[in-house]
Coordinates of N, CA and C in Angstrom, one line a residue:
X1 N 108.8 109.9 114.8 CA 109.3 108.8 113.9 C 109.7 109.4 112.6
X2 N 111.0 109.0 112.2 CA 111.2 109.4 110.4 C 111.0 108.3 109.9
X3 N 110.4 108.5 108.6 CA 110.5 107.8 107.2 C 110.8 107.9 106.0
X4 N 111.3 107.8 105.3 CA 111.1 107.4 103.7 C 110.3 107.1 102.9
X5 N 110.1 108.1 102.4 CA 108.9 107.9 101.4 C 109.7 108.1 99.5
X6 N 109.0 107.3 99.1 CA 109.3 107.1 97.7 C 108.3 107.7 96.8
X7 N 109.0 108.5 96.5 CA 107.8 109.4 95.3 C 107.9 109.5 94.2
X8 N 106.9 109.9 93.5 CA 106.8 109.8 91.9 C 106.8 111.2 91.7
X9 N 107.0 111.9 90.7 CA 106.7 113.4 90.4 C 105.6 113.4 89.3
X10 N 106.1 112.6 88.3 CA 104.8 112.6 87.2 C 104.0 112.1 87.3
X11 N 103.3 110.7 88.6 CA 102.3 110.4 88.7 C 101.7 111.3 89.9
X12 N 102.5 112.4 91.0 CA 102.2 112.9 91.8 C 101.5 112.0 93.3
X13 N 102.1 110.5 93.4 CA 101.7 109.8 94.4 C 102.8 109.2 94.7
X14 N 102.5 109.0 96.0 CA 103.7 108.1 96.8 C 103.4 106.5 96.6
X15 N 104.9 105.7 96.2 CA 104.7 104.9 95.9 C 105.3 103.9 97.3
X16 N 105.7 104.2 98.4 CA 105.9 104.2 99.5 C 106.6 104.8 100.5
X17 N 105.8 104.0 101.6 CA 106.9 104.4 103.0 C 107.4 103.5 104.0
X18 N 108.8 104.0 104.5 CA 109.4 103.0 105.2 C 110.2 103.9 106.4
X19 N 110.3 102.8 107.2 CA 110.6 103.1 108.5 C 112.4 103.2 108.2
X20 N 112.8 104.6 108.7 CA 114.3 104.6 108.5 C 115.3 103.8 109.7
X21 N 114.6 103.2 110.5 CA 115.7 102.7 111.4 C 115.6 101.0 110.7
X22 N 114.9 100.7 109.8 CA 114.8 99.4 109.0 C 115.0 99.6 108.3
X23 N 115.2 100.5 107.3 CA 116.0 100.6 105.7 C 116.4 101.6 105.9
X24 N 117.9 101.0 105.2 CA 119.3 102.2 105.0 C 119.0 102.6 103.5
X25 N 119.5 103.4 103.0 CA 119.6 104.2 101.7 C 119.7 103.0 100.6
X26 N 120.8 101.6 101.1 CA 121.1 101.1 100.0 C 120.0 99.8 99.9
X27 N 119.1 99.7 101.0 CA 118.0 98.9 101.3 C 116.7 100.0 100.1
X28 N 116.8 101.0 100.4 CA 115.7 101.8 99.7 C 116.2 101.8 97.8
X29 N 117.3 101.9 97.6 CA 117.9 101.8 96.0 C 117.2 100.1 95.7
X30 N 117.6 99.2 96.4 CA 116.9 98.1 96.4 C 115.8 97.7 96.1
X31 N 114.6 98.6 96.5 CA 113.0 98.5 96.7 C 112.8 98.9 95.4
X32 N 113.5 100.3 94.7 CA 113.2 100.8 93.8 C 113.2 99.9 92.5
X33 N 114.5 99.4 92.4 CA 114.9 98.6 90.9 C 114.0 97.8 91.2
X34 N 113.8 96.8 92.3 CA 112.8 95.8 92.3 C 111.2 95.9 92.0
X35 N 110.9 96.9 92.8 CA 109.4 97.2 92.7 C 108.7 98.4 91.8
X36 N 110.0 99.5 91.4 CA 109.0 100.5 90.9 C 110.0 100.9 89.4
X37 N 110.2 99.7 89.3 CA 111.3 99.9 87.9 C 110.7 100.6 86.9
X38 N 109.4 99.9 86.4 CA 108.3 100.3 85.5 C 108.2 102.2 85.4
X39 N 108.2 102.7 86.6 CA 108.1 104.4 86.4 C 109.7 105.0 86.2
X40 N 110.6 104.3 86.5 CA 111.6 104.7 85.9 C 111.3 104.3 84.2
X41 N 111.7 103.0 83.9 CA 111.7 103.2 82.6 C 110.9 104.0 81.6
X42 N 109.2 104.1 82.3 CA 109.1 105.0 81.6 C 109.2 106.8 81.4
X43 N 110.4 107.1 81.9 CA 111.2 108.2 82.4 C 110.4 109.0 83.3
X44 N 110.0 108.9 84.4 CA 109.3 109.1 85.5 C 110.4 109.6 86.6
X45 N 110.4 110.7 86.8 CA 111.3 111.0 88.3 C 111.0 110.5 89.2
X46 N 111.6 109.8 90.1 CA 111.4 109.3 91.2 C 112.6 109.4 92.3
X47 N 112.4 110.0 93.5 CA 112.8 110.3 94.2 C 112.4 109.7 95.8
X48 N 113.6 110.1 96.7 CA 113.3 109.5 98.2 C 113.1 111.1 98.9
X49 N 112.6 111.0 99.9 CA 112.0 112.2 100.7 C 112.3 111.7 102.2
X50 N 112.5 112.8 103.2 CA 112.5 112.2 104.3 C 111.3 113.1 105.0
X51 N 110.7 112.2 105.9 CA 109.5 112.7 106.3 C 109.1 112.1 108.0
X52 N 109.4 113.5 108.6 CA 109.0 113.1 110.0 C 107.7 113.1 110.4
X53 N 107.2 112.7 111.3 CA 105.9 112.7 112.1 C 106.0 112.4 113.4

């Protein structure tokens, strides 16, 4: 199975994962502004990862 995982660099945790055959890229840009806006504004890198298992 692949996933998506959304990561933080400065807090060094994942702030989620999701199943790639249910969220497309522009589904995952979505999650971000909505749910993890807060570590962007406070200039926090955050990044998507892909991650098999």
């Amino acid at each position: 199975m692949e996933f998506k995982e959304i990561y933080c660099f400065n807090c060094r945790k994942s702030l989620g994962r999701y199943n790639e055959k249910y969220f497309t890229d522009q589904k995952m840009s979505e999650i971000i502004k909505a749910n993890h806006a807060s570590h962007i504004y406070e200039g926090h890198e955050v990044v998507i990862k892909r991650i098999t298992v």
